[in-house]
GROMACS .gro file of N, CA and C in nm:
model
  384
    1MET      N    1   1.110   2.392  -2.562
    1MET     CA    2   1.134   2.265  -2.495
    1MET      C    3   1.026   2.242  -2.389
    2LYS      N    4   0.972   2.124  -2.387
    2LYS     CA    5   0.866   2.089  -2.294
    2LYS      C    6   0.923   2.069  -2.153
    3GLN      N    7   0.858   2.132  -2.057
    3GLN     CA    8   0.902   2.119  -1.918
    3GLN      C    9   0.846   1.991  -1.858
    4ASN      N   10   0.927   1.925  -1.778
    4ASN     CA   11   0.881   1.804  -1.709
    4ASN      C   12   0.767   1.841  -1.616
    5LYS      N   13   0.657   1.772  -1.630
    5LYS     CA   14   0.535   1.798  -1.550
    5LYS      C   15   0.564   1.798  -1.400
    6TYR      N   16   0.656   1.712  -1.356
    6TYR     CA   17   0.683   1.695  -1.213
    6TYR      C   18   0.818   1.752  -1.169
    7GLU      N   19   0.873   1.842  -1.251
    7GLU     CA   20   1.007   1.893  -1.226
    7GLU      C   21   1.027   1.952  -1.086
    8LYS      N   22   0.924   2.018  -1.034
    8LYS     CA   23   0.940   2.089  -0.906
    8LYS      C   24   0.864   2.025  -0.790
    9THR      N   25   0.839   1.895  -0.796
    9THR     CA   26   0.756   1.832  -0.694
    9THR      C   27   0.830   1.799  -0.565
   10GLY      N   28   0.960   1.782  -0.575
   10GLY     CA   29   1.037   1.745  -0.456
   10GLY      C   30   1.035   1.597  -0.427
   11LEU      N   31   0.982   1.518  -0.518
   11LEU     CA   32   0.978   1.372  -0.500
   11LEU      C   33   1.099   1.314  -0.574
   12SER      N   34   1.194   1.264  -0.499
   12SER     CA   35   1.316   1.210  -0.562
   12SER      C   36   1.285   1.082  -0.637
   13GLU      N   37   1.371   1.049  -0.732
   13GLU     CA   38   1.352   0.928  -0.811
   13GLU      C   39   1.358   0.804  -0.722
   14SER      N   40   1.452   0.804  -0.628
   14SER     CA   41   1.466   0.685  -0.541
   14SER      C   42   1.343   0.669  -0.451
   15PHE      N   43   1.291   0.780  -0.399
   15PHE     CA   44   1.172   0.773  -0.314
   15PHE      C   45   1.051   0.731  -0.398
   16SER      N   46   1.044   0.780  -0.521
   16SER     CA   47   0.936   0.744  -0.611
   16SER      C   48   0.936   0.592  -0.638
   17LEU      N   49   1.055   0.536  -0.658
   17LEU     CA   50   1.067   0.391  -0.682
   17LEU      C   51   1.030   0.312  -0.557
   18GLU      N   52   1.067   0.365  -0.442
   18GLU     CA   53   1.032   0.301  -0.314
   18GLU      C   54   0.879   0.299  -0.299
   19LEU      N   55   0.815   0.411  -0.333
   19LEU     CA   56   0.669   0.421  -0.324
   19LEU      C   57   0.601   0.329  -0.426
   20LYS      N   58   0.662   0.315  -0.543
   20LYS     CA   59   0.610   0.224  -0.646
   20LYS      C   60   0.606   0.082  -0.591
   21ASP      N   61   0.715   0.038  -0.529
   21ASP     CA   62   0.721  -0.097  -0.470
   21ASP      C   63   0.617  -0.114  -0.361
   22LYS      N   64   0.606  -0.012  -0.277
   22LYS     CA   65   0.510  -0.015  -0.166
   22LYS      C   66   0.366  -0.025  -0.222
   23LEU      N   67   0.340   0.051  -0.326
   23LEU     CA   68   0.207   0.051  -0.388
   23LEU      C   69   0.176  -0.086  -0.451
   24GLU      N   70   0.273  -0.143  -0.521
   24GLU     CA   71   0.253  -0.276  -0.581
   24GLU      C   72   0.226  -0.380  -0.473
   25ASN      N   73   0.299  -0.373  -0.363
   25ASN     CA   74   0.277  -0.466  -0.252
   25ASN      C   75   0.137  -0.449  -0.193
   26LEU      N   76   0.092  -0.324  -0.178
   26LEU     CA   77  -0.043  -0.299  -0.126
   26LEU      C   78  -0.150  -0.353  -0.222
   27MET      N   79  -0.128  -0.331  -0.349
   27MET     CA   80  -0.226  -0.378  -0.449
   27MET      C   81  -0.234  -0.530  -0.448
   28ASP      N   82  -0.119  -0.596  -0.437
   28ASP     CA   83  -0.117  -0.743  -0.438
   28ASP      C   84  -0.166  -0.804  -0.307
   29SER      N   85  -0.125  -0.747  -0.196
   29SER     CA   86  -0.159  -0.807  -0.066
   29SER      C   87  -0.298  -0.767  -0.017
   30LYS      N   88  -0.333  -0.640  -0.031
   30LYS     CA   89  -0.463  -0.592   0.020
   30LYS      C   90  -0.571  -0.586  -0.088
   31LYS      N   91  -0.530  -0.607  -0.213
   31LYS     CA   92  -0.624  -0.605  -0.326
   31LYS      C   93  -0.714  -0.480  -0.322
   32LEU      N   94  -0.649  -0.364  -0.312
   32LEU     CA   95  -0.720  -0.236  -0.302
   32LEU      C   96  -0.815  -0.213  -0.419
   33TYR      N   97  -0.781  -0.268  -0.534
   33TYR     CA   98  -0.861  -0.248  -0.656
   33TYR      C   99  -1.000  -0.308  -0.645
   34LEU      N  100  -1.021  -0.399  -0.550
   34LEU     CA  101  -1.154  -0.460  -0.532
   34LEU      C  102  -1.253  -0.364  -0.467
   35ASN      N  103  -1.201  -0.259  -0.406
   35ASN     CA  104  -1.286  -0.157  -0.344
   35ASN      C  105  -1.352  -0.074  -0.455
   36HIS      N  106  -1.483  -0.082  -0.464
   36HIS     CA  107  -1.558  -0.011  -0.568
   36HIS      C  108  -1.544   0.140  -0.554
   37GLU      N  109  -1.514   0.187  -0.435
   37GLU     CA  110  -1.508   0.331  -0.408
   37GLU      C  111  -1.364   0.383  -0.399
   38ILE      N  112  -1.265   0.307  -0.445
   38ILE     CA  113  -1.125   0.348  -0.432
   38ILE      C  114  -1.101   0.481  -0.504
   39ARG      N  115  -1.028   0.569  -0.438
   39ARG     CA  116  -0.994   0.699  -0.494
   39ARG      C  117  -0.845   0.723  -0.473
   40LEU      N  118  -0.791   0.816  -0.547
   40LEU     CA  119  -0.650   0.851  -0.537
   40LEU      C  120  -0.615   0.892  -0.393
   41ASN      N  121  -0.708   0.958  -0.326
   41ASN     CA  122  -0.683   1.000  -0.187
   41ASN      C  123  -0.656   0.880  -0.096
   42HIS      N  124  -0.726   0.769  -0.120
   42HIS     CA  125  -0.706   0.648  -0.039
   42HIS      C  126  -0.563   0.597  -0.055
   43ILE      N  127  -0.517   0.594  -0.180
   43ILE     CA  128  -0.381   0.548  -0.209
   43ILE      C  129  -0.280   0.642  -0.140
   44ALA      N  130  -0.301   0.771  -0.155
   44ALA     CA  131  -0.211   0.870  -0.095
   44ALA      C  132  -0.204   0.853   0.056
   45ASP      N  133  -0.320   0.831   0.118
   45ASP     CA  134  -0.323   0.812   0.265
   45ASP      C  135  -0.246   0.686   0.305
   46LEU      N  136  -0.265   0.578   0.231
   46LEU     CA  137  -0.196   0.453   0.263
   46LEU      C  138  -0.045   0.464   0.247
   47LEU      N  139  -0.003   0.544   0.150
   47LEU     CA  140   0.140   0.563   0.126
   47LEU      C  141   0.197   0.678   0.210
   48ASP      N  142   0.107   0.748   0.277
   48ASP     CA  143   0.145   0.862   0.362
   48ASP      C  144   0.215   0.972   0.281
   49ILE      N  145   0.156   1.001   0.166
   49ILE     CA  146   0.207   1.108   0.080
   49ILE      C  147   0.089   1.192   0.031
   50SER      N  148   0.119   1.302  -0.036
   50SER     CA  149   0.012   1.387  -0.090
   50SER      C  150  -0.054   1.320  -0.209
   51ARG      N  151  -0.174   1.365  -0.238
   51ARG     CA  152  -0.249   1.315  -0.353
   51ARG      C  153  -0.168   1.337  -0.481
   52HIS      N  154  -0.106   1.454  -0.489
   52HIS     CA  155  -0.026   1.490  -0.607
   52HIS      C  156   0.092   1.393  -0.624
   53HIS      N  157   0.159   1.362  -0.515
   53HIS     CA  158   0.272   1.268  -0.524
   53HIS      C  159   0.224   1.127  -0.558
   54ALA      N  160   0.110   1.088  -0.508
   54ALA     CA  161   0.055   0.956  -0.541
   54ALA      C  162   0.029   0.948  -0.691
   55SER      N  163  -0.028   1.053  -0.746
   55SER     CA  164  -0.055   1.059  -0.889
   55SER      C  165   0.076   1.053  -0.968
   56GLN      N  166   0.177   1.125  -0.921
   56GLN     CA  167   0.308   1.126  -0.987
   56GLN      C  168   0.370   0.987  -0.988
   57VAL      N  169   0.364   0.917  -0.875
   57VAL     CA  170   0.421   0.782  -0.866
   57VAL      C  171   0.356   0.690  -0.969
   58ILE      N  172   0.224   0.696  -0.981
   58ILE     CA  173   0.152   0.611  -1.076
   58ILE      C  174   0.185   0.652  -1.220
   59ASN      N  175   0.179   0.781  -1.249
   59ASN     CA  176   0.205   0.830  -1.385
   59ASN      C  177   0.346   0.797  -1.432
   60GLU      N  178   0.445   0.827  -1.348
   60GLU     CA  179   0.584   0.809  -1.389
   60GLU      C  180   0.630   0.664  -1.389
   61ASN      N  181   0.587   0.586  -1.292
   61ASN     CA  182   0.636   0.449  -1.280
   61ASN      C  183   0.556   0.346  -1.359
   62PHE      N  184   0.430   0.375  -1.387
   62PHE     CA  185   0.346   0.279  -1.458
   62PHE      C  186   0.300   0.333  -1.593
   63GLY      N  187   0.319   0.463  -1.615
   63GLY     CA  188   0.276   0.525  -1.741
   63GLY      C  189   0.126   0.523  -1.758
   64LEU      N  190   0.053   0.523  -1.646
   64LEU     CA  191  -0.092   0.514  -1.649
   64LEU      C  192  -0.155   0.622  -1.563
   65SER      N  193  -0.280   0.655  -1.594
   65SER     CA  194  -0.358   0.741  -1.505
   65SER      C  195  -0.400   0.657  -1.385
   66PHE      N  196  -0.450   0.720  -1.281
   66PHE     CA  197  -0.494   0.647  -1.162
   66PHE      C  198  -0.597   0.539  -1.198
   67TYR      N  199  -0.700   0.576  -1.273
   67TYR     CA  200  -0.806   0.479  -1.302
   67TYR      C  201  -0.758   0.367  -1.395
   68ASP      N  202  -0.671   0.400  -1.489
   68ASP     CA  203  -0.616   0.294  -1.575
   68ASP      C  204  -0.529   0.198  -1.493
   69PHE      N  205  -0.458   0.254  -1.396
   69PHE     CA  206  -0.375   0.172  -1.307
   69PHE      C  207  -0.463   0.075  -1.228
   70ILE      N  208  -0.566   0.127  -1.164
   70ILE     CA  209  -0.659   0.044  -1.085
   70ILE      C  210  -0.725  -0.060  -1.176
   71ASN      N  211  -0.771  -0.015  -1.293
   71ASN     CA  212  -0.839  -0.107  -1.384
   71ASN      C  213  -0.747  -0.216  -1.437
   72SER      N  214  -0.617  -0.188  -1.450
   72SER     CA  215  -0.525  -0.291  -1.497
   72SER      C  216  -0.522  -0.408  -1.399
   73TYR      N  217  -0.528  -0.378  -1.268
   73TYR     CA  218  -0.533  -0.485  -1.168
   73TYR      C  219  -0.668  -0.557  -1.172
   74ARG      N  220  -0.774  -0.481  -1.191
   74ARG     CA  221  -0.907  -0.542  -1.197
   74ARG      C  222  -0.918  -0.636  -1.316
   75ILE      N  223  -0.864  -0.594  -1.430
   75ILE     CA  224  -0.871  -0.677  -1.551
   75ILE      C  225  -0.785  -0.802  -1.534
   76LYS      N  226  -0.667  -0.788  -1.472
   76LYS     CA  227  -0.582  -0.904  -1.447
   76LYS      C  228  -0.659  -1.008  -1.365
   77ASP      N  229  -0.730  -0.961  -1.263
   77ASP     CA  230  -0.812  -1.048  -1.178
   77ASP      C  231  -0.925  -1.112  -1.260
   78ALA      N  232  -0.990  -1.031  -1.343
   78ALA     CA  233  -1.101  -1.081  -1.424
   78ALA      C  234  -1.053  -1.187  -1.522
   79LYS      N  235  -0.937  -1.166  -1.583
   79LYS     CA  236  -0.883  -1.264  -1.679
   79LYS      C  237  -0.862  -1.400  -1.611
   80ILE      N  238  -0.813  -1.397  -1.489
   80ILE     CA  239  -0.792  -1.522  -1.413
   80ILE      C  240  -0.927  -1.591  -1.390
   81LYS      N  241  -1.026  -1.513  -1.345
   81LYS     CA  242  -1.159  -1.570  -1.319
   81LYS      C  243  -1.223  -1.626  -1.447
   82LEU      N  244  -1.205  -1.555  -1.558
   82LEU     CA  245  -1.264  -1.599  -1.684
   82LEU      C  246  -1.198  -1.726  -1.738
   83CYS      N  247  -1.073  -1.748  -1.702
   83CYS     CA  248  -1.001  -1.867  -1.751
   83CYS      C  249  -1.011  -1.986  -1.657
   84ASN      N  250  -1.066  -1.966  -1.539
   84ASN     CA  251  -1.072  -2.074  -1.440
   84ASN      C  252  -1.214  -2.130  -1.425
   85GLY      N  253  -1.262  -2.195  -1.528
   85GLY     CA  254  -1.391  -2.263  -1.520
   85GLY      C  255  -1.513  -2.174  -1.523
   86PHE      N  256  -1.497  -2.051  -1.568
   86PHE     CA  257  -1.611  -1.958  -1.572
   86PHE      C  258  -1.726  -2.013  -1.656
   87GLU      N  259  -1.693  -2.069  -1.773
   87GLU     CA  260  -1.801  -2.116  -1.862
   87GLU      C  261  -1.882  -2.230  -1.801
   88ASN      N  262  -1.827  -2.296  -1.699
   88ASN     CA  263  -1.900  -2.404  -1.632
   88ASN      C  264  -1.970  -2.357  -1.504
   89SER      N  265  -1.964  -2.227  -1.477
   89SER     CA  266  -2.027  -2.176  -1.355
   89SER      C  267  -2.158  -2.106  -1.390
   90SER      N  268  -2.233  -2.070  -1.287
   90SER     CA  269  -2.359  -2.001  -1.310
   90SER      C  270  -2.339  -1.849  -1.309
   91GLU      N  271  -2.214  -1.806  -1.296
   91GLU     CA  272  -2.186  -1.662  -1.290
   91GLU      C  273  -2.196  -1.598  -1.428
   92SER      N  274  -2.233  -1.472  -1.427
   92SER     CA  275  -2.235  -1.396  -1.553
   92SER      C  276  -2.108  -1.311  -1.559
   93ILE      N  277  -2.084  -1.257  -1.676
   93ILE     CA  278  -1.969  -1.167  -1.691
   93ILE      C  279  -1.988  -1.045  -1.601
   94SER      N  280  -2.112  -1.002  -1.583
   94SER     CA  281  -2.140  -0.889  -1.492
   94SER      C  282  -2.101  -0.924  -1.348
   95ASP      N  283  -2.123  -1.049  -1.308
   95ASP     CA  284  -2.083  -1.094  -1.174
   95ASP      C  285  -1.931  -1.081  -1.157
   96ILE      N  286  -1.860  -1.126  -1.259
   96ILE     CA  287  -1.713  -1.119  -1.256
   96ILE      C  288  -1.669  -0.973  -1.247
   97ALA      N  289  -1.731  -0.888  -1.328
   97ALA     CA  290  -1.697  -0.745  -1.329
   97ALA      C  291  -1.713  -0.688  -1.189
   98TYR      N  292  -1.824  -0.716  -1.125
   98TYR     CA  293  -1.851  -0.664  -0.991
   98TYR      C  294  -1.751  -0.721  -0.889
   99GLN      N  295  -1.722  -0.849  -0.897
   99GLN     CA  296  -1.626  -0.913  -0.805
   99GLN      C  297  -1.487  -0.852  -0.818
  100CYS      N  298  -1.454  -0.801  -0.935
  100CYS     CA  299  -1.321  -0.745  -0.961
  100CYS      C  300  -1.313  -0.595  -0.933
  101GLY      N  301  -1.421  -0.536  -0.883
  101GLY     CA  302  -1.417  -0.396  -0.842
  101GLY      C  303  -1.489  -0.298  -0.932
  102PHE      N  304  -1.542  -0.346  -1.043
  102PHE     CA  305  -1.615  -0.255  -1.133
  102PHE      C  306  -1.756  -0.233  -1.081
  103ASN      N  307  -1.809  -0.114  -1.106
  103ASN     CA  308  -1.945  -0.082  -1.061
  103ASN      C  309  -2.051  -0.119  -1.164
  104ASN      N  310  -2.010  -0.136  -1.289
  104ASN     CA  311  -2.109  -0.173  -1.390
  104ASN      C  312  -2.043  -0.242  -1.508
  105ARG      N  313  -2.125  -0.308  -1.584
  105ARG     CA  314  -2.081  -0.388  -1.698
  105ARG      C  315  -2.015  -0.303  -1.807
  106VAL      N  316  -2.070  -0.185  -1.831
  106VAL     CA  317  -2.018  -0.098  -1.937
  106VAL      C  318  -1.875  -0.055  -1.909
  107SER      N  319  -1.848  -0.010  -1.788
  107SER     CA  320  -1.711   0.032  -1.756
  107SER      C  321  -1.616  -0.088  -1.759
  108PHE      N  322  -1.665  -0.205  -1.719
  108PHE     CA  323  -1.583  -0.326  -1.726
  108PHE      C  324  -1.546  -0.358  -1.870
  109TYR      N  325  -1.646  -0.361  -1.958
  109TYR     CA  326  -1.620  -0.394  -2.098
  109TYR      C  327  -1.523  -0.294  -2.161
  110LYS      N  328  -1.544  -0.166  -2.133
  110LYS     CA  329  -1.458  -0.061  -2.188
  110LYS      C  330  -1.313  -0.081  -2.142
  111ALA      N  331  -1.295  -0.102  -2.012
  111ALA     CA  332  -1.161  -0.122  -1.956
  111ALA      C  333  -1.099  -0.252  -2.007
  112PHE      N  334  -1.178  -0.357  -2.015
  112PHE     CA  335  -1.128  -0.487  -2.060
  112PHE      C  336  -1.075  -0.476  -2.202
  113LYS      N  337  -1.153  -0.412  -2.288
  113LYS     CA  338  -1.114  -0.396  -2.428
  113LYS      C  339  -0.988  -0.309  -2.438
  114LYS      N  340  -0.980  -0.203  -2.355
  114LYS     CA  341  -0.864  -0.113  -2.357
  114LYS      C  342  -0.737  -0.188  -2.316
  115VAL      N  343  -0.746  -0.274  -2.216
  115VAL     CA  344  -0.629  -0.346  -2.165
  115VAL      C  345  -0.591  -0.465  -2.253
  116THR      N  346  -0.691  -0.542  -2.296
  116THR     CA  347  -0.662  -0.668  -2.366
  116THR      C  348  -0.677  -0.661  -2.518
  117GLY      N  349  -0.750  -0.560  -2.566
  117GLY     CA  350  -0.776  -0.550  -2.710
  117GLY      C  351  -0.892  -0.636  -2.755
  118SER      N  352  -0.960  -0.701  -2.660
  118SER     CA  353  -1.075  -0.784  -2.696
  118SER      C  354  -1.183  -0.774  -2.587
  119THR      N  355  -1.301  -0.822  -2.619
  119THR     CA  356  -1.408  -0.828  -2.519
  119THR      C  357  -1.383  -0.949  -2.429
  120PRO      N  358  -1.447  -0.957  -2.314
  120PRO     CA  359  -1.429  -1.076  -2.229
  120PRO      C  360  -1.462  -1.206  -2.302
  121THR      N  361  -1.567  -1.206  -2.381
  121THR     CA  362  -1.606  -1.328  -2.455
  121THR      C  363  -1.499  -1.365  -2.557
  122GLU      N  364  -1.453  -1.267  -2.633
  122GLU     CA  365  -1.346  -1.293  -2.732
  122GLU      C  366  -1.220  -1.345  -2.661
  123PHE      N  367  -1.191  -1.287  -2.546
  123PHE     CA  368  -1.073  -1.329  -2.468
  123PHE      C  369  -1.085  -1.476  -2.428
  124MET      N  370  -1.204  -1.516  -2.381
  124MET     CA  371  -1.223  -1.655  -2.339
  124MET      C  372  -1.210  -1.751  -2.456
  125VAL      N  373  -1.258  -1.712  -2.573
  125VAL     CA  374  -1.248  -1.797  -2.692
  125VAL      C  375  -1.100  -1.815  -2.728
  126LYS      N  376  -1.024  -1.705  -2.726
  126LYS     CA  377  -0.879  -1.711  -2.758
  126LYS      C  378  -0.805  -1.793  -2.656
  127ALA      N  379  -0.843  -1.781  -2.528
  127ALA     CA  380  -0.771  -1.849  -2.418
  127ALA      C  381  -0.802  -1.999  -2.414
  128ALA      N  382  -0.913  -2.037  -2.473
  128ALA     CA  383  -0.957  -2.178  -2.466
  128ALA      C  384  -0.868  -2.270  -2.547
   0.00000   0.00000   0.00000
């Protein structure tokens, strides 16, 4: 029988859910994902918990790794930008990627495809 990865962490389910809400509020209000240098330690410090507990909150409540969690917010932001008059602006897809917290076009495209199942260009064609 497989042992629960977090069986002995001491993080109760109710506290984990409380931290999940707090993290979602921080992501929405402070837009932490826009920080190109965001690390799990930053999240842990803001929630006033250990790095391990921060990872547990993300893994258990969102079913994602830290970077997939951050990228899901970045992609949500990028999708909004791509659907709001992007084709009529002078911005490039790389500009959008950088504005949404990505450091380069390649990681943006990889994350975008992983989250949406399409490239940014394909997404815009479907959304039009």
